XYZ file of C-alpha atoms in Angstrom:
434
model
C -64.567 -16.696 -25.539
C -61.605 -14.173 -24.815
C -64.962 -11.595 -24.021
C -66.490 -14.332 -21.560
C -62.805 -14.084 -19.717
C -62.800 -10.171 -19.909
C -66.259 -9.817 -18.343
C -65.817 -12.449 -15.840
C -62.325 -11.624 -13.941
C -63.050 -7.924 -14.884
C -66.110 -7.533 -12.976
C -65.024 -9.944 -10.273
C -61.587 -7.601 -9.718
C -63.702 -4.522 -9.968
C -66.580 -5.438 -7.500
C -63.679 -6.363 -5.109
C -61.852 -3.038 -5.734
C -65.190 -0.997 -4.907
C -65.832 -3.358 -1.179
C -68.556 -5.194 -2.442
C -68.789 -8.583 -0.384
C -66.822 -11.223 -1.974
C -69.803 -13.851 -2.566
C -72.051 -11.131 -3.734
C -68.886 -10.004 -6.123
C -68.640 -13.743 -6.953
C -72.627 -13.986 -8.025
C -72.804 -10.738 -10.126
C -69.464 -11.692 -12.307
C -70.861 -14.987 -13.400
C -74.248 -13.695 -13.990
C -73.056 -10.931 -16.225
C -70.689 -13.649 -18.241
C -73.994 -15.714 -18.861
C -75.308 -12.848 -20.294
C -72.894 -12.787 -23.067
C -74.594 -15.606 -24.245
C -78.543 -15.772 -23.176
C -80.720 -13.477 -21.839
C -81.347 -11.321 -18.652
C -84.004 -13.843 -16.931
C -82.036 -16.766 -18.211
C -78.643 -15.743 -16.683
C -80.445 -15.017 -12.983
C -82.002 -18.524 -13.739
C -79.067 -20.358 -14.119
C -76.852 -19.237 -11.451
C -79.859 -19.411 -8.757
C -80.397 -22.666 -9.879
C -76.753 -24.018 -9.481
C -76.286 -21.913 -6.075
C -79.393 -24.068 -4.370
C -78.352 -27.309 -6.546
C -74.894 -27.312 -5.195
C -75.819 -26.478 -1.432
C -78.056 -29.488 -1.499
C -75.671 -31.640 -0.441
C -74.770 -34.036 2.437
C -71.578 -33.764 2.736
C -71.841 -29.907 3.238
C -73.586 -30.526 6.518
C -70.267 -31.071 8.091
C -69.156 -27.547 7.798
C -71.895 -26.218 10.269
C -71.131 -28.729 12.310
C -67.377 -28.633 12.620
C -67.855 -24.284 13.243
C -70.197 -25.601 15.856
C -68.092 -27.901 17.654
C -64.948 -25.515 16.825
C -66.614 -22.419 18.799
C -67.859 -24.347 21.543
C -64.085 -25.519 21.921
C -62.784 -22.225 21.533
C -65.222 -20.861 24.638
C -64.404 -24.160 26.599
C -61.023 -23.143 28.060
C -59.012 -25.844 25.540
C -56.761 -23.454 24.704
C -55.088 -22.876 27.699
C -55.039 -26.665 28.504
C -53.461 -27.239 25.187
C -50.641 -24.480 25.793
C -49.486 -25.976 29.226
C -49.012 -29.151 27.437
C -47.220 -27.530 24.719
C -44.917 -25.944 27.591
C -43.803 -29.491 28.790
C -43.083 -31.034 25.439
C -41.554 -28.052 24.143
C -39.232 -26.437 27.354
C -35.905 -27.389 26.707
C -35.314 -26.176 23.069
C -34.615 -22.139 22.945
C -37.174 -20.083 23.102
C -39.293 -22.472 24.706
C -42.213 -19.998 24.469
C -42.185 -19.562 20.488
C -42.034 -23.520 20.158
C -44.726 -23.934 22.133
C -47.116 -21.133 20.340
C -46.373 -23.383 17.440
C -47.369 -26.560 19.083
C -50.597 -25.358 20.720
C -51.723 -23.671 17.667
C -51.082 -27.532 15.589
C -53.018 -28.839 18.335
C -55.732 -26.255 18.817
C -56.237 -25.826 14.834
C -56.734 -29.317 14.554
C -59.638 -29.477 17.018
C -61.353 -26.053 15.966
C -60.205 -26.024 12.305
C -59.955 -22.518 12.247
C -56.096 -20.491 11.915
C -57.953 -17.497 12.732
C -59.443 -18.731 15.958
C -56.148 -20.658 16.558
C -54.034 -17.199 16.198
C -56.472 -15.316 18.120
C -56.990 -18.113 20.876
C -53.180 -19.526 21.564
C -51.714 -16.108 20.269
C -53.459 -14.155 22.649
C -52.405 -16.256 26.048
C -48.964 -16.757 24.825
C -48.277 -12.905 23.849
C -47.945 -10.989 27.219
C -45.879 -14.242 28.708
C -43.401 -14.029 25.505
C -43.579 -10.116 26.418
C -42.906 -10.785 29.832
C -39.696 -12.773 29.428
C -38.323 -10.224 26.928
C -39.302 -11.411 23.539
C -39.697 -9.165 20.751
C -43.175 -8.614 19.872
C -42.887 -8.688 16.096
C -40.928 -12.608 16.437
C -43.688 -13.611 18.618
C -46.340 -12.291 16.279
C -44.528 -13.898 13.509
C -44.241 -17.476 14.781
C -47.822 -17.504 15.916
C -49.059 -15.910 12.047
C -46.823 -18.660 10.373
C -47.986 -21.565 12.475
C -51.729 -20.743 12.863
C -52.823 -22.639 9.337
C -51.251 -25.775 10.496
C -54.852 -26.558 11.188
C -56.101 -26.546 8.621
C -54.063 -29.132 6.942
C -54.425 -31.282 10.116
C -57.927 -32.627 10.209
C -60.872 -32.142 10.362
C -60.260 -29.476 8.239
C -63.397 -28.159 6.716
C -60.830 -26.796 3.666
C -60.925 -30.440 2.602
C -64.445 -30.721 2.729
C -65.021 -27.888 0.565
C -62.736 -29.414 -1.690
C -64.127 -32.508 -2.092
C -67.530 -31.337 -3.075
C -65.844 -28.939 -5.617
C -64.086 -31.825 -7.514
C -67.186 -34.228 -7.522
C -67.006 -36.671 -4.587
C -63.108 -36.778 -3.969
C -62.713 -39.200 -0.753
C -62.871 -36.923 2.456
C -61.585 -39.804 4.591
C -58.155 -39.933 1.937
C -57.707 -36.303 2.473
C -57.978 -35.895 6.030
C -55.615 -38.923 6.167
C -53.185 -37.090 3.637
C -53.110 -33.807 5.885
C -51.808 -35.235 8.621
C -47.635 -35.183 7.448
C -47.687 -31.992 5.011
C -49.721 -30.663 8.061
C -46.793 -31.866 10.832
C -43.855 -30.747 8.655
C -45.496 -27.525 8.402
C -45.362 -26.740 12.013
C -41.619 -28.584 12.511
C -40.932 -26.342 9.811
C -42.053 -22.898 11.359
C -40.075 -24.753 14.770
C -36.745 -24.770 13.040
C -36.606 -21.175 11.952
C -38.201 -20.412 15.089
C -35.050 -22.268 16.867
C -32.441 -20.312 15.288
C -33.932 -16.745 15.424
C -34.535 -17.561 19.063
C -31.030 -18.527 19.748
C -29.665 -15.901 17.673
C -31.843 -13.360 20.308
C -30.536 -15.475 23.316
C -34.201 -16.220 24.075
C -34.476 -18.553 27.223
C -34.875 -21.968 28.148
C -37.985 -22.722 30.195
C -37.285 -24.299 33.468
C -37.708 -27.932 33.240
C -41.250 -29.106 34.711
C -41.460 -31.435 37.572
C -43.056 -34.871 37.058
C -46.341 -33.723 38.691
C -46.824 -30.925 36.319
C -45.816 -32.353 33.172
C -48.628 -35.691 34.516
C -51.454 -32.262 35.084
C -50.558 -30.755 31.814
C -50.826 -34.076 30.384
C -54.038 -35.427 32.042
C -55.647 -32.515 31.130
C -55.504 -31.955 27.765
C -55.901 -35.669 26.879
C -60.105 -35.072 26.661
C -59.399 -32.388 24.294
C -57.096 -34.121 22.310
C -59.513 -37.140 22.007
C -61.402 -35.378 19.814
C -59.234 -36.046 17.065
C -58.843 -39.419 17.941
C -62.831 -40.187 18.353
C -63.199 -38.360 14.719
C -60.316 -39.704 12.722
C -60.433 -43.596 14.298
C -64.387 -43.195 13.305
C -64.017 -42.554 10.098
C -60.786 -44.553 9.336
C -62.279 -47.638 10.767
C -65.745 -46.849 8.680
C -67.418 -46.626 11.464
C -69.018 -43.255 10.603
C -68.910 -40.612 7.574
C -66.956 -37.627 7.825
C -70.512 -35.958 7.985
C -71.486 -38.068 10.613
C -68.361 -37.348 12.810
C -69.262 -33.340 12.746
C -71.884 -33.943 14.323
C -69.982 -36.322 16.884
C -68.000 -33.568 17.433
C -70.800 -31.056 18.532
C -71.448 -33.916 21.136
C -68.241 -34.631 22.471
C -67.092 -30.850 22.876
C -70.668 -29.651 24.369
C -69.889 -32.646 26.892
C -66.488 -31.524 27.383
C -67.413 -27.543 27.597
C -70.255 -27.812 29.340
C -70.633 -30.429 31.384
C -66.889 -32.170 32.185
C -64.287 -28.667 32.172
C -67.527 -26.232 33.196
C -65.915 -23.065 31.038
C -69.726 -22.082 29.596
C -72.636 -22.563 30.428
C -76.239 -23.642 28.881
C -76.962 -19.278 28.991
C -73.783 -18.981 26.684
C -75.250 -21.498 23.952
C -77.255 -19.478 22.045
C -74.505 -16.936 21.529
C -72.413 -19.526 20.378
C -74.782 -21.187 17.902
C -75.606 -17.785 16.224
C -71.945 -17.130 15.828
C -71.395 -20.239 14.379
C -74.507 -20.067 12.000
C -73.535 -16.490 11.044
C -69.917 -18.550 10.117
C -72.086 -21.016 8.571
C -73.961 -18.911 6.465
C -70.755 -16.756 5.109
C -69.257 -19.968 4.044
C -71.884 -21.401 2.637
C -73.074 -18.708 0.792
C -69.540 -18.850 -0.950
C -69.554 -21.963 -1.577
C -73.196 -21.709 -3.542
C -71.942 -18.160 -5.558
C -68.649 -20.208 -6.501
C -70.624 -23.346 -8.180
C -72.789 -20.701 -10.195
C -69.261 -19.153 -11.114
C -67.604 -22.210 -11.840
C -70.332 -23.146 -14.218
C -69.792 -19.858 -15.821
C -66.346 -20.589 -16.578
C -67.385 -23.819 -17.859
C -70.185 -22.750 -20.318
C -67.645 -19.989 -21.358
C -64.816 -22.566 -21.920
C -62.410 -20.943 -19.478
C -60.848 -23.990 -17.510
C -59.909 -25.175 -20.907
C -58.570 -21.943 -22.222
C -56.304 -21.371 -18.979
C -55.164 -25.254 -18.979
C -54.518 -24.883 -22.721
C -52.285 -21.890 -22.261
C -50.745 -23.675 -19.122
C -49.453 -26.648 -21.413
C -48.036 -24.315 -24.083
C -45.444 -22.677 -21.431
C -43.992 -25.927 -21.391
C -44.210 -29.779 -21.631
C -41.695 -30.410 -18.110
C -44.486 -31.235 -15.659
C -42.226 -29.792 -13.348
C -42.733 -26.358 -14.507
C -46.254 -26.472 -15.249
C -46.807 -27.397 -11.468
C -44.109 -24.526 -10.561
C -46.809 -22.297 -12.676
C -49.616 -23.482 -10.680
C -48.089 -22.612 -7.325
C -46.606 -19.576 -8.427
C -50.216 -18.634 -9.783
C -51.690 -19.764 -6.298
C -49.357 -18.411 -3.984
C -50.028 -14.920 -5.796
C -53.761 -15.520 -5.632
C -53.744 -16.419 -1.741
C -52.310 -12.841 -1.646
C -55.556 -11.278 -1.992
C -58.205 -13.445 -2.083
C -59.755 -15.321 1.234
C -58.998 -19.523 1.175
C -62.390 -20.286 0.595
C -63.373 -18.463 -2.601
C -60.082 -19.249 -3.741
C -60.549 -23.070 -3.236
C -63.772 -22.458 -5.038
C -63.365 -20.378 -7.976
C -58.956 -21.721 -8.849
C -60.475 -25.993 -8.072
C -62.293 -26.212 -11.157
C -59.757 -24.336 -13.239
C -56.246 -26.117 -11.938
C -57.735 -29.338 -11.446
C -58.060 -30.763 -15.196
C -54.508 -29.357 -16.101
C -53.085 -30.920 -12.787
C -55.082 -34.481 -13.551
C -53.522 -34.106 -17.308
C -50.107 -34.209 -15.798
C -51.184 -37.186 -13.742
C -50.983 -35.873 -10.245
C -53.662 -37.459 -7.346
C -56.754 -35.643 -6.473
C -56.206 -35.630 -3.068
C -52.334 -35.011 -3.335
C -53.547 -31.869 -5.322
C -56.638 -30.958 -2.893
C -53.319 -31.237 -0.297
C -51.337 -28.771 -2.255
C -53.453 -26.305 -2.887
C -54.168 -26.121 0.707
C -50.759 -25.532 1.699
C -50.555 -22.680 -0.570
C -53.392 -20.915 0.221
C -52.533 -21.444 4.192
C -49.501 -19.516 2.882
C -51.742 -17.018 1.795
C -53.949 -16.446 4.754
C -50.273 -15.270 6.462
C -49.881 -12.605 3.545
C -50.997 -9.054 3.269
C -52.723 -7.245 1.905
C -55.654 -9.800 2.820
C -54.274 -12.285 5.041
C -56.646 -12.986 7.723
C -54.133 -14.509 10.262
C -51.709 -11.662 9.564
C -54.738 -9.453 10.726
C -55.554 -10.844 14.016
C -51.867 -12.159 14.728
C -50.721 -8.761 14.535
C -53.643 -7.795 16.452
C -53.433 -10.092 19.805
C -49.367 -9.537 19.432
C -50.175 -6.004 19.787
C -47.773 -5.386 17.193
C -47.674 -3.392 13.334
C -48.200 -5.144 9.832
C -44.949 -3.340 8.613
C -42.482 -4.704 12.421
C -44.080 -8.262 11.535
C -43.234 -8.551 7.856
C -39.289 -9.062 8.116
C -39.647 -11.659 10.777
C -42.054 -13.421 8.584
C -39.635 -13.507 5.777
C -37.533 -16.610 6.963
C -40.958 -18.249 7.610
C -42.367 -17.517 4.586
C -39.248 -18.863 2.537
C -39.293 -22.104 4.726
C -42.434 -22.225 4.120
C -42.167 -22.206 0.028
C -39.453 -24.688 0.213
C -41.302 -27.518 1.836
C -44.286 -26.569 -0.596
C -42.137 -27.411 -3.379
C -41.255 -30.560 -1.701
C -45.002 -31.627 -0.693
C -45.924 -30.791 -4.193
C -43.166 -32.994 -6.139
C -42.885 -35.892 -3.658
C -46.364 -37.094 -3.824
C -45.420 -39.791 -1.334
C -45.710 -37.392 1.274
C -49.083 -36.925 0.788
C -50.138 -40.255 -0.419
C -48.230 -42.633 1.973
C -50.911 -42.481 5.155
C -53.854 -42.717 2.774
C -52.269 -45.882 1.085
C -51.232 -47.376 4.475
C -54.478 -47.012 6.669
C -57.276 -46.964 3.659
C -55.673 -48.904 0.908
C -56.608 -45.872 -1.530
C -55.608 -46.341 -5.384
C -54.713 -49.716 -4.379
């Protein structure tokens, strides 16, 4: 089975090194490791077969959805809504302006569930102001690159959803739920480094808002904000499926976008539903190349090979987990979050479960670390785009992102050994494992 290994991460790293798409990469690595052991026809069989198998399911429908709802946000003028409240919670700490990119992008990830969109959208309005009242370029385009994923930990967070299909039905509901504090102490995080590099700069105070303009800022970004609240009380309360409140989501933000705030209008649609299905389609064509390469690891005995070898470094749980992040963190380095979710699940999960650690405190913790790597070069997305609306270089960024970074890796050590943090809201408001 050592070939099976060989052939499988050999060709995957080499069709990666030569630019060949990722989910085409993905597709041609486990069709060659079936062919090890059956024949040409058989191995194109097999992985076509699990690719449409595991894209016929319900509970992928909320993906489109949720890019739908996301992009129609994104074009609807929330952002800027979003950053003026931001400005009145956030105006009296120093460096008002860095606190409140990392506020409106907690806020604004959560509603579009995209750190990319989220760096792009808040770090592109906050940029020339932070220029403009003498910040340094590469701070600003740190802060907004560190904060950015917060989104995706604070639902809906179509991360989780991908997730739970790849581990067999794990509760969507439980994991949004369990996002919400990691996701939090992720941003206050990424505000506390923020406060002390800003005060070390002598970056300013904002002026303190007058009761009419805090009440404006307010008022209008409460319709945005309800979002969250429509979707999460929904599906807490049982009265709809997390599938079901994607698709309340397309409603409420085409009402918001369209008819309510009057940023697009019914000519922009179609642009915005072929972006989002060309979104769509990328994902999803992941997600159905992963499942025919995660049952090539399986029929090759892999995930038992690697979780085999991860039990002989040690019997501490404690270090076997440190392994696991150490091993993630490295892999968010160069590899996308979504084909990492998808091909590292079904490999990490039975070693993890051996150990006795939750599903969805798991789902949570790989999350983290791969919203670690999305802020990472040499392929991290939000590093990308951050740098790029911040106007700034990959190599000025990189030092300011250190501190970050380091914060960062503590509190994933501390999400990942105090399950509580995870678990608590969950156990509280659904009564799971109970």
């Amino acid at each position: 089975m050592t070939s099976a290994i060989w052939v499988l991460f050999g060709s995957f790293g080499f069709l990666m090194v030569v630019g060949v798409p990722i989910a085409f990469a993905i597709g041609i690595s486990a069709t060659l490791t079936f062919l090890l052991f059956m024949g040409f026809e058989q191995s194109i069989f097999i992985v076509a077969q699990q690719m449409a198998s595991g894209l016929d399911s319900f509970t992928l429908l909320a993906i489109p959805f949720f890019i739908l709802a996301g992009n129609i946000m994104n074009r609807g003028g929330i952002a800027m809504r979003l950053i003026n409240l931001a400005k009145v919670l956030a105006g009296r700490l120093p460096g008002a302006l860095a606190h409140c990119n990392v506020i409106a992008n907690m806020m604004f990830g959560a509603i579009s569930g995209s750190a990319v969109a989220s760096a792009a959208a808040v770090g592109g309005v906050m940029a020339p102001l932070q220029k403009k009242e003498g910040y340094d370029p590469a701070f600003s385009a740190a802060v907004n690159i560190a904060s950015c994923p917060t989104g995706l930990l604070i639902p809906p967070s179509a991360t989780l959803i991908v997730y739970s299909l790849i581990t067999g039905g794990t509760s969507i509901a439980a994991l949004f739920v369990a996002g919400y504090v990691p996701g939090i102490l992720m941003g206050l995080s990424v505000m506390i480094i923020a406060f002390f590099g800003a005060r070390r700069r002598g970056y300013p105070v904002a002026p303190r808002p007058s009761f009419h303009e805090a009440w404006v800022s307010l008022r209008d970004a409460v319709l945005p904000l309800g979002l969250i609240v429509v979707i999460m009380g929904g599906i807490i309360s049982g009265i709809f499926t997390a599938t079901e409140a994607s698709a309340i989501a397309v409603v409420y933000s085409l009402v918001l976008a369209l008819v309510w705030y009057r940023e697009i209008s019914v000519r922009d649609l179609p642009r915005i539903i072929v972006d989002s299905a060309v979104t769509t389609s990328i994902v999803l064509l992941m997600v159905g190349a992963s499942i025919g390469m995660s049952r090539a690891m399986a029929f090759a005995g892999i995930p038992e090979m690697i979780s085999d070898a991860l039990l002989g470094l040690s019997s501490n749980p404690l270090m076997i987990l440190l392994a696991v992040n150490v091993a993630l963190l490295v892999v968010g380095t160069f590899m996308d979050m979504t084909p990492a979710l998808l091909i590292f699940t079904p490999i990490f999960l039975p070693v993890v479960t051996d150990l006795g650690m939750d599903p969805v405190h798991f789902g949570i913790v790989m999350a983290f670390n791969l919203c670690i790597g999305i802020c990472t070069p040499p392929v991290g997305s939000a590093l990308f785009i951050g740098c790029s609306v911040g106007e700034t270089r990959i190599a000025d960024v990189i030092r300011p992102l250190l501190p970050f970074f380091l914060a960062l890796m503590a509190l994933l050590l501390v999400v990942t050994y105090v399950p509580a943090i995870s678990l608590f809201l969950p156990r509280l408001l659904l009564g799971y494992g109970s």
